[in-house]
Tab-separated table of C-alpha atoms in Angstrom:
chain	number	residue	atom	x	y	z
A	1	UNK	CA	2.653	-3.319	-19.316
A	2	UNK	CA	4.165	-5.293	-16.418
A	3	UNK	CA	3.025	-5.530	-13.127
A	4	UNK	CA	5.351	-3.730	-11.406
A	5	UNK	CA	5.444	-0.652	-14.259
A	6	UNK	CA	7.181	2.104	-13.120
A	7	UNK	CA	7.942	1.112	-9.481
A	8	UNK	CA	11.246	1.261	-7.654
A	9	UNK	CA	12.816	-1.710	-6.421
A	10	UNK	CA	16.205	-2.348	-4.480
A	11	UNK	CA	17.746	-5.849	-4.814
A	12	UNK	CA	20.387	-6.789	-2.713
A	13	UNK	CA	22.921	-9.122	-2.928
A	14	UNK	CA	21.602	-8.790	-6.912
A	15	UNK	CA	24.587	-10.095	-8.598
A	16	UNK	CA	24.202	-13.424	-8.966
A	17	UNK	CA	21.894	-16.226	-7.659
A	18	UNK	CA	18.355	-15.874	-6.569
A	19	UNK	CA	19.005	-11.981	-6.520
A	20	UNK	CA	20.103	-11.489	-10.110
A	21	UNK	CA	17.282	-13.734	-10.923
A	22	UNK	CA	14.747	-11.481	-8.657
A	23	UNK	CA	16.602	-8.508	-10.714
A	24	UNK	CA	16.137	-9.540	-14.495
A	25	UNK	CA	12.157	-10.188	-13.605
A	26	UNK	CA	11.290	-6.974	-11.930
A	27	UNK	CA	12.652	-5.322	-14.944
A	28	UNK	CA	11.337	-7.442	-17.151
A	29	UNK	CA	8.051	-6.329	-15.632
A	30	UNK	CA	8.616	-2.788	-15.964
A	31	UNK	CA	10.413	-2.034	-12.685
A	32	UNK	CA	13.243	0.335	-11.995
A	33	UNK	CA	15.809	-2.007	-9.889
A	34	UNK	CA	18.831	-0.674	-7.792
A	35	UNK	CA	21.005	-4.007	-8.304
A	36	UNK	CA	23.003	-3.370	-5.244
A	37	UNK	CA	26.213	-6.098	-4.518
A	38	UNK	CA	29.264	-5.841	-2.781
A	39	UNK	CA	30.894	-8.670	-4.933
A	40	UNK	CA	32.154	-10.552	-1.963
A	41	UNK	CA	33.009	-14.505	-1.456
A	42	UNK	CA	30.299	-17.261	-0.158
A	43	UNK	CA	31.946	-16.174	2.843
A	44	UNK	CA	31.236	-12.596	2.848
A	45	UNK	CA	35.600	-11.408	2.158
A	46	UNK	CA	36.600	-9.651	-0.719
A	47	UNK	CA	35.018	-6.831	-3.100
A	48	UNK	CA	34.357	-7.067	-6.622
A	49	UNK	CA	31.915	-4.835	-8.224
A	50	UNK	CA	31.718	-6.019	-12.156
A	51	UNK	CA	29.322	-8.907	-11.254
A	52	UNK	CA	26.773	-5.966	-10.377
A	53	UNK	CA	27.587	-4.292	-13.670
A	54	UNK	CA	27.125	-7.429	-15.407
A	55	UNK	CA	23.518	-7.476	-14.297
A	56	UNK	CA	22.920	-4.032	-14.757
A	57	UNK	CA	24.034	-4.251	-18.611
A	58	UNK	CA	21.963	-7.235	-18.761
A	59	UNK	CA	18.916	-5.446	-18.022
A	60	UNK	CA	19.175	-2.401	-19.771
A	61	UNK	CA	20.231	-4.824	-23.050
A	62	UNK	CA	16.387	-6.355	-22.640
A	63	UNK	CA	15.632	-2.512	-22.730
A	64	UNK	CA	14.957	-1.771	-18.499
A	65	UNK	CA	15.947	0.519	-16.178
A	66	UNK	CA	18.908	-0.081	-13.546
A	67	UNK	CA	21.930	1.183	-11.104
A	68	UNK	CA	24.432	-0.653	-9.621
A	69	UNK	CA	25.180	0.071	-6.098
A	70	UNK	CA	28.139	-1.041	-4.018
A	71	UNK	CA	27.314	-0.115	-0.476
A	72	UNK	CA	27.247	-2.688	2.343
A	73	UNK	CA	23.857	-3.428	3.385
A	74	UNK	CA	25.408	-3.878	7.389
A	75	UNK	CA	26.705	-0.202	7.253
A	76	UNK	CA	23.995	2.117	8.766
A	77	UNK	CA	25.256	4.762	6.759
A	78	UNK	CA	25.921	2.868	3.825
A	79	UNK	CA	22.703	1.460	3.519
A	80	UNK	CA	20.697	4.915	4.091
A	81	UNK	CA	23.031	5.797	0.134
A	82	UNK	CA	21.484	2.578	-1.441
A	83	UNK	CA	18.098	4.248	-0.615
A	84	UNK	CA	19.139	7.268	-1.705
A	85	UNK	CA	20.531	5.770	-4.967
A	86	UNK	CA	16.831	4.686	-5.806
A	87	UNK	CA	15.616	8.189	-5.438
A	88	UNK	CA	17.973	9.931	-6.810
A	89	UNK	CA	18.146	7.510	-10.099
A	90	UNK	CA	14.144	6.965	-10.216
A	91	UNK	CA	12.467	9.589	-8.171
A	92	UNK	CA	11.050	7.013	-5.330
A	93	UNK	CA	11.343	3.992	-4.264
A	94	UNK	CA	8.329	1.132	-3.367
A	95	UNK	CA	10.067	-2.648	-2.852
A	96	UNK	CA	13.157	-3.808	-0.968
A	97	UNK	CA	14.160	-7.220	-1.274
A	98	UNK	CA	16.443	-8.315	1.321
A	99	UNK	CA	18.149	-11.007	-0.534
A	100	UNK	CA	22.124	-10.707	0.712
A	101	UNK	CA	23.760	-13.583	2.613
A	102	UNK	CA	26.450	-15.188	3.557
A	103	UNK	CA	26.550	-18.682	5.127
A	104	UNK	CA	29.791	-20.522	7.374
A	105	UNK	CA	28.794	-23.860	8.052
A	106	UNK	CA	29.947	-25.656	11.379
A	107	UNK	CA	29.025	-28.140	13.531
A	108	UNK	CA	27.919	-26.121	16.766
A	109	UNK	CA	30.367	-28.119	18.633
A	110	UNK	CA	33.721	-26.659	16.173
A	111	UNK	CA	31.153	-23.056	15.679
A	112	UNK	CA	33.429	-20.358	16.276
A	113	UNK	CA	32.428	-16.572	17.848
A	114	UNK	CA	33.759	-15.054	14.588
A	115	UNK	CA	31.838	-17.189	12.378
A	116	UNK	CA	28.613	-16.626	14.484
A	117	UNK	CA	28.899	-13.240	14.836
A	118	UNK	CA	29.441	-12.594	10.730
A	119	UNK	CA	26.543	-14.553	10.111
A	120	UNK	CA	24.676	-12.674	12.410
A	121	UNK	CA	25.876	-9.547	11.045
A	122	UNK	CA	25.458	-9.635	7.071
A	123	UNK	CA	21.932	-11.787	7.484
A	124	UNK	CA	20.348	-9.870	10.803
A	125	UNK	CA	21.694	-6.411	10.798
A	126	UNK	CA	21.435	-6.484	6.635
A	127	UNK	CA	17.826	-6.554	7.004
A	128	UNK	CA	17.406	-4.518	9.147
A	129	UNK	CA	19.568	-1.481	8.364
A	130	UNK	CA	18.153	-0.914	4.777
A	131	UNK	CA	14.482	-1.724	5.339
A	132	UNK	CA	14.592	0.947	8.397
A	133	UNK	CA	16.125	3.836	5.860
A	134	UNK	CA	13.615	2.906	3.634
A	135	UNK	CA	10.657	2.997	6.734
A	136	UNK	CA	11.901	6.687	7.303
A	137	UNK	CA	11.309	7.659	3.616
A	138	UNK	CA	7.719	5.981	3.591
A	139	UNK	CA	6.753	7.818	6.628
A	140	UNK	CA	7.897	10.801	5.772
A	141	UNK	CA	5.724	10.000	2.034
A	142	UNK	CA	3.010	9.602	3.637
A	143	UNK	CA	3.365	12.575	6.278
A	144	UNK	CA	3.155	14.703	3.216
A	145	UNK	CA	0.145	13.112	1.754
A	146	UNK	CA	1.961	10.919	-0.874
A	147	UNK	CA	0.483	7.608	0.777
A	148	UNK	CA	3.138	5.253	0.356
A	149	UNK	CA	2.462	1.364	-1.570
A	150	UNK	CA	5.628	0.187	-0.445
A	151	UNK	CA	7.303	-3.621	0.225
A	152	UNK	CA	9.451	-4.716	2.191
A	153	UNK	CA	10.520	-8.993	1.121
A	154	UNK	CA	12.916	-10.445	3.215
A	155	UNK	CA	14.943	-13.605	3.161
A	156	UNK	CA	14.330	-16.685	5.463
A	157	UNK	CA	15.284	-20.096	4.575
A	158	UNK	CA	13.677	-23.205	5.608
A	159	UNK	CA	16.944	-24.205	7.489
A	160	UNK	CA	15.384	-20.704	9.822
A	161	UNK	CA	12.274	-22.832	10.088
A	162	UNK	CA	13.057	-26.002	10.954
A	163	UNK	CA	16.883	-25.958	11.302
A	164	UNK	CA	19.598	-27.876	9.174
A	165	UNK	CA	22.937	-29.740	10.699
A	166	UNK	CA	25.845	-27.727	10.866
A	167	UNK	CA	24.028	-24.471	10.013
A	168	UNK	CA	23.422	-23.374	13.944
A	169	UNK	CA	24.406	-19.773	12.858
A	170	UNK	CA	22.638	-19.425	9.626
A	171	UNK	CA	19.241	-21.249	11.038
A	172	UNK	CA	19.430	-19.029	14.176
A	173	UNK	CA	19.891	-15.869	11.861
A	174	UNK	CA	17.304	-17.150	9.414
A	175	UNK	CA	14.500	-17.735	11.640
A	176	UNK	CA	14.529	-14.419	13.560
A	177	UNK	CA	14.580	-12.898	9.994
A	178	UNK	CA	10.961	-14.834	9.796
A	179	UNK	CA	9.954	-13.219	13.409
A	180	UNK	CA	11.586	-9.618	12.058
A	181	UNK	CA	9.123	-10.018	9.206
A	182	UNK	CA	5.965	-10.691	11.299
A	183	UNK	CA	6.679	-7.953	13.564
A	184	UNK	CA	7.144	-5.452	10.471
A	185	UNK	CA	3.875	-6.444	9.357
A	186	UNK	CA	1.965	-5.976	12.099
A	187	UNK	CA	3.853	-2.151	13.050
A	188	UNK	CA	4.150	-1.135	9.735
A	189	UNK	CA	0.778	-1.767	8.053
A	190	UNK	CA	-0.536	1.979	9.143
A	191	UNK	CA	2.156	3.267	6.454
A	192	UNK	CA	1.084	1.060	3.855
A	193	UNK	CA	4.182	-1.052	4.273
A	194	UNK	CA	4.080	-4.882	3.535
A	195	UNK	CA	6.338	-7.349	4.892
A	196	UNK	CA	6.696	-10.748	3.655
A	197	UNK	CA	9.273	-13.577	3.625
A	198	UNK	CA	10.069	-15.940	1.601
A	199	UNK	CA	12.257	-19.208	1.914
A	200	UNK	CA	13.558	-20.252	-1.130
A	201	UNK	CA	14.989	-23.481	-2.260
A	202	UNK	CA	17.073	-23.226	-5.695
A	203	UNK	CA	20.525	-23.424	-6.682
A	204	UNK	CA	22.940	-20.590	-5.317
A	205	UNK	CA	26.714	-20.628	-4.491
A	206	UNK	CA	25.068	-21.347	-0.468
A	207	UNK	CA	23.227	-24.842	-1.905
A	208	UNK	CA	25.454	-25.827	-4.276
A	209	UNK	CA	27.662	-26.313	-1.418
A	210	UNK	CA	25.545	-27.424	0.948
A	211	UNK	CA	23.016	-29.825	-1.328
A	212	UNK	CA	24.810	-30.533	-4.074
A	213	UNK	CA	22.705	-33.726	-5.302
A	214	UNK	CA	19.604	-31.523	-4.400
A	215	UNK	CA	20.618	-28.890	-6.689
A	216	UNK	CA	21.624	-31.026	-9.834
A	217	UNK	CA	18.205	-30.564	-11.896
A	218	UNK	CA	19.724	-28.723	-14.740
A	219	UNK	CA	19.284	-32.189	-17.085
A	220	UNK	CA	15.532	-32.413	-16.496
A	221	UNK	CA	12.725	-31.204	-18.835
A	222	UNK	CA	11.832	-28.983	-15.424
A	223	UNK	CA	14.709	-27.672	-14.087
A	224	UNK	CA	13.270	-27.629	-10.435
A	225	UNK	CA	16.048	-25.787	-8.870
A	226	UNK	CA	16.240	-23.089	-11.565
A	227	UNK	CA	16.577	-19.551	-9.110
A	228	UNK	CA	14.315	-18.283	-12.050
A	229	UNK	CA	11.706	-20.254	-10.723
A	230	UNK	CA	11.891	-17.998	-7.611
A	231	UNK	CA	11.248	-14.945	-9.443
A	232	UNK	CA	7.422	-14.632	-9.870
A	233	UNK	CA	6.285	-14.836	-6.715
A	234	UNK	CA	8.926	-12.602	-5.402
A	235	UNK	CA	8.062	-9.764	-8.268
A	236	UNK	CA	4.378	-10.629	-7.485
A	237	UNK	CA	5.091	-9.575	-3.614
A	238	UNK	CA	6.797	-6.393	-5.238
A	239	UNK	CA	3.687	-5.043	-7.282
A	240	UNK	CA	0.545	-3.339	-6.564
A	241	UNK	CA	-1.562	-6.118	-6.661
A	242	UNK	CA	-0.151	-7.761	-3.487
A	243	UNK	CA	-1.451	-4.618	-1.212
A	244	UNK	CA	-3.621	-7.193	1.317
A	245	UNK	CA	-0.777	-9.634	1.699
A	246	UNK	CA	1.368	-9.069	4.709
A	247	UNK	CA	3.086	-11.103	7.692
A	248	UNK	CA	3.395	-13.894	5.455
A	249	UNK	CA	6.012	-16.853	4.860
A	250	UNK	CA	6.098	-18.531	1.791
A	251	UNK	CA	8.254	-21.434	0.984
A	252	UNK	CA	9.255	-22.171	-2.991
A	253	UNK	CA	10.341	-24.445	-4.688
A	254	UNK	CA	10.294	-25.324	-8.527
A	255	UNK	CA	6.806	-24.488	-9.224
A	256	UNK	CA	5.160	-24.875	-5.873
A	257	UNK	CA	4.574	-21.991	-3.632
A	258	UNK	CA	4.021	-22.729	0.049
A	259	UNK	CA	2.254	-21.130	2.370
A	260	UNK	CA	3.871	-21.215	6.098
A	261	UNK	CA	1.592	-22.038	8.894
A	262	UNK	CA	4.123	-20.771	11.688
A	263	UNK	CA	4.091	-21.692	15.422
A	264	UNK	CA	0.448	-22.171	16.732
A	265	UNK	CA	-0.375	-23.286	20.338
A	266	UNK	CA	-0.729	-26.961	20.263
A	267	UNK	CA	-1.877	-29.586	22.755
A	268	UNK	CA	-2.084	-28.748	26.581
A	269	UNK	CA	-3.268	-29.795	29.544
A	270	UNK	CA	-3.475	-27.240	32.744
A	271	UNK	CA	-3.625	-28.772	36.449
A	272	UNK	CA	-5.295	-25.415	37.720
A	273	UNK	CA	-2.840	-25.376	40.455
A	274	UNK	CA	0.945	-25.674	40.570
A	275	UNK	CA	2.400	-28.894	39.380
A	276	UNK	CA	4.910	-31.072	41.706
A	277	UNK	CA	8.028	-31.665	39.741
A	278	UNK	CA	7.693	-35.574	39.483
A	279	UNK	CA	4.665	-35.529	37.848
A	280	UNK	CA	5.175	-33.043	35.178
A	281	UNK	CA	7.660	-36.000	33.053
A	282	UNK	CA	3.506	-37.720	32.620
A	283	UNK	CA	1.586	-34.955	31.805
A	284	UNK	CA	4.365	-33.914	29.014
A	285	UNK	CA	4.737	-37.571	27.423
A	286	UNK	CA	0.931	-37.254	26.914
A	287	UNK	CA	1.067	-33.732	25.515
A	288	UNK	CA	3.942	-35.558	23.157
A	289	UNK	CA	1.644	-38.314	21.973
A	290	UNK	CA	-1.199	-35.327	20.914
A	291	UNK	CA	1.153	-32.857	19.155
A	292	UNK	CA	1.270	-33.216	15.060
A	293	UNK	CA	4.926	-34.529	14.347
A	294	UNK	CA	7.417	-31.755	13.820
A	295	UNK	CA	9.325	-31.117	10.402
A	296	UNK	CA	12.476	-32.939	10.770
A	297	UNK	CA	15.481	-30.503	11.018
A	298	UNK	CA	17.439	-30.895	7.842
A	299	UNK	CA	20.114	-33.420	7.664
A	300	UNK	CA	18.726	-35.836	9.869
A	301	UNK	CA	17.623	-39.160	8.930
């Protein structure tokens, strides 16, 4: 038996990528998945829902469970069906992975409101729509004395940690997805909800575009950027045996899994009194020589 035998999990943006990958290996550990995809462009236009067949036929070919789903994870309604869609094909549901993106890389200086508000929409109001339909149905579990083991795994990146040229819109969307996770945990915990977050690096439509010599591993013995590499940690997250893990980041790459350390208070120095402009510039260039170097944002020398 797999670890995750006989739970309920909903994938989206499952189609291809690090989501179809996240797909095949919950199944292949006994899961139930809901491979929900839109079939849209890097850029979020267009519909197209064979690719979410495809995956679903790939599964049930290894001999798993699945459904495709089509609904837009940014529709309120919408996204209250894909839940429904779990219970109605499996009789409950336990994980959702919040894996669907798009990305519209600018320079902030040529950004455009469009392009920031899209980004904005698919990554921020995508998580949050579906994981708070899924909140209501673990509350109500648990009101009835069904105590709930449920997931929720969300989708940061490390450009939402530390920022990445010409991704102003994507970083900014990415790291309040890593805030919206830490707050989860620390509401949702009395349900016996998880929330967790990871920030994969691997090679997707989104890197493949934007790291192209990164992502070229396929040739070695190790293919380091293989979104199957992903997979594990992601399905671990998913199962029973991750129960005591919440408000966690994990960053992963190949086979190295990461363990965030987040924002902690750093160096400081306090005057007891209030400072006179002119001397604050002294008392900051000090605090600057203390503080551990930050990551550098990506794309910088």
């Amino acid at each position: 038996m797999g670890i995750c035998e006989g739970r309920t999990v909903i994938v989206t943006g499952a189609a291809r990528g690090l989501g179809r990958a996240y797909a095949l290996a919950f199944a292949a550990e006994g899961a139930q998945v809901v491979v929900n995809d839109i079939g849209t462009s890097l850029g979020g236009e267009g519909r197209d829902t064979s690719a979410a067949d495809g995956v679903v036929e790939e599964i049930r070919a290894a001999g798993g469970q699945a459904v495709a789903n089509y609904d837009d994870v940014t529709d309120w309604v919408a996204a209250g069906r894909i839940v429904e869609a779990a219970i109605s094909a499996f009789g409950d549901l336990h994980v959702v992975v919040n894996n669907a993106g798009i990305v519209r890389d600018r320079m902030f200086v040529s950004a455009t409101l469009e392009e920031w508000d899209a980004t904005m929409h698919v990554h921020l109001r995508g998580h949050f729509c579906i994981s708070r339909h899924a909140v209501n149905y673990w509350r109500a579990k648990q009101k009835d004395g069904r105590d709930p083991d449920a997931r929720i795994i969300n989708t940061t990146s490390g450009a939402g940690l530390q920022g990445s040229i010409a991704q102003a819109a994507y970083s900014t969307a990415k790291g309040g997805i890593a805030s919206l996770t830490l707050v989860q945990a620390a509401e949702l915990g009395r349900y016996g909800i998880t929330a967790n977050a990871l920030a994969p690096s691997a090679r997707t439509r989104m890197t493949e575009q934007a790291f192209a010599d990164k992502m070229a591993t396929e040739s070695q013995a190790f293919d380091v950027m293989d979104p199957a590499n992903i997979a594990p940690t992601v399905v671990w997250l998913g199962s029973s045996e991750s129960r005591e893990v919440t408000g966690c980041v994990f960053e992963l790459e190949g086979g190295k899994i990461m363990l965030e350390d987040g924002w902690r208070e750093g160096p400081f120095v306090d005057l007891g009194a209030q400072w006179e402009p002119g001397k604050v510039g002294e008392a900051v260039g000090a605090l600057l020589e203390q503080r551990v170097p930050p990551r550098k944002v990506w794309g910088t020398a």
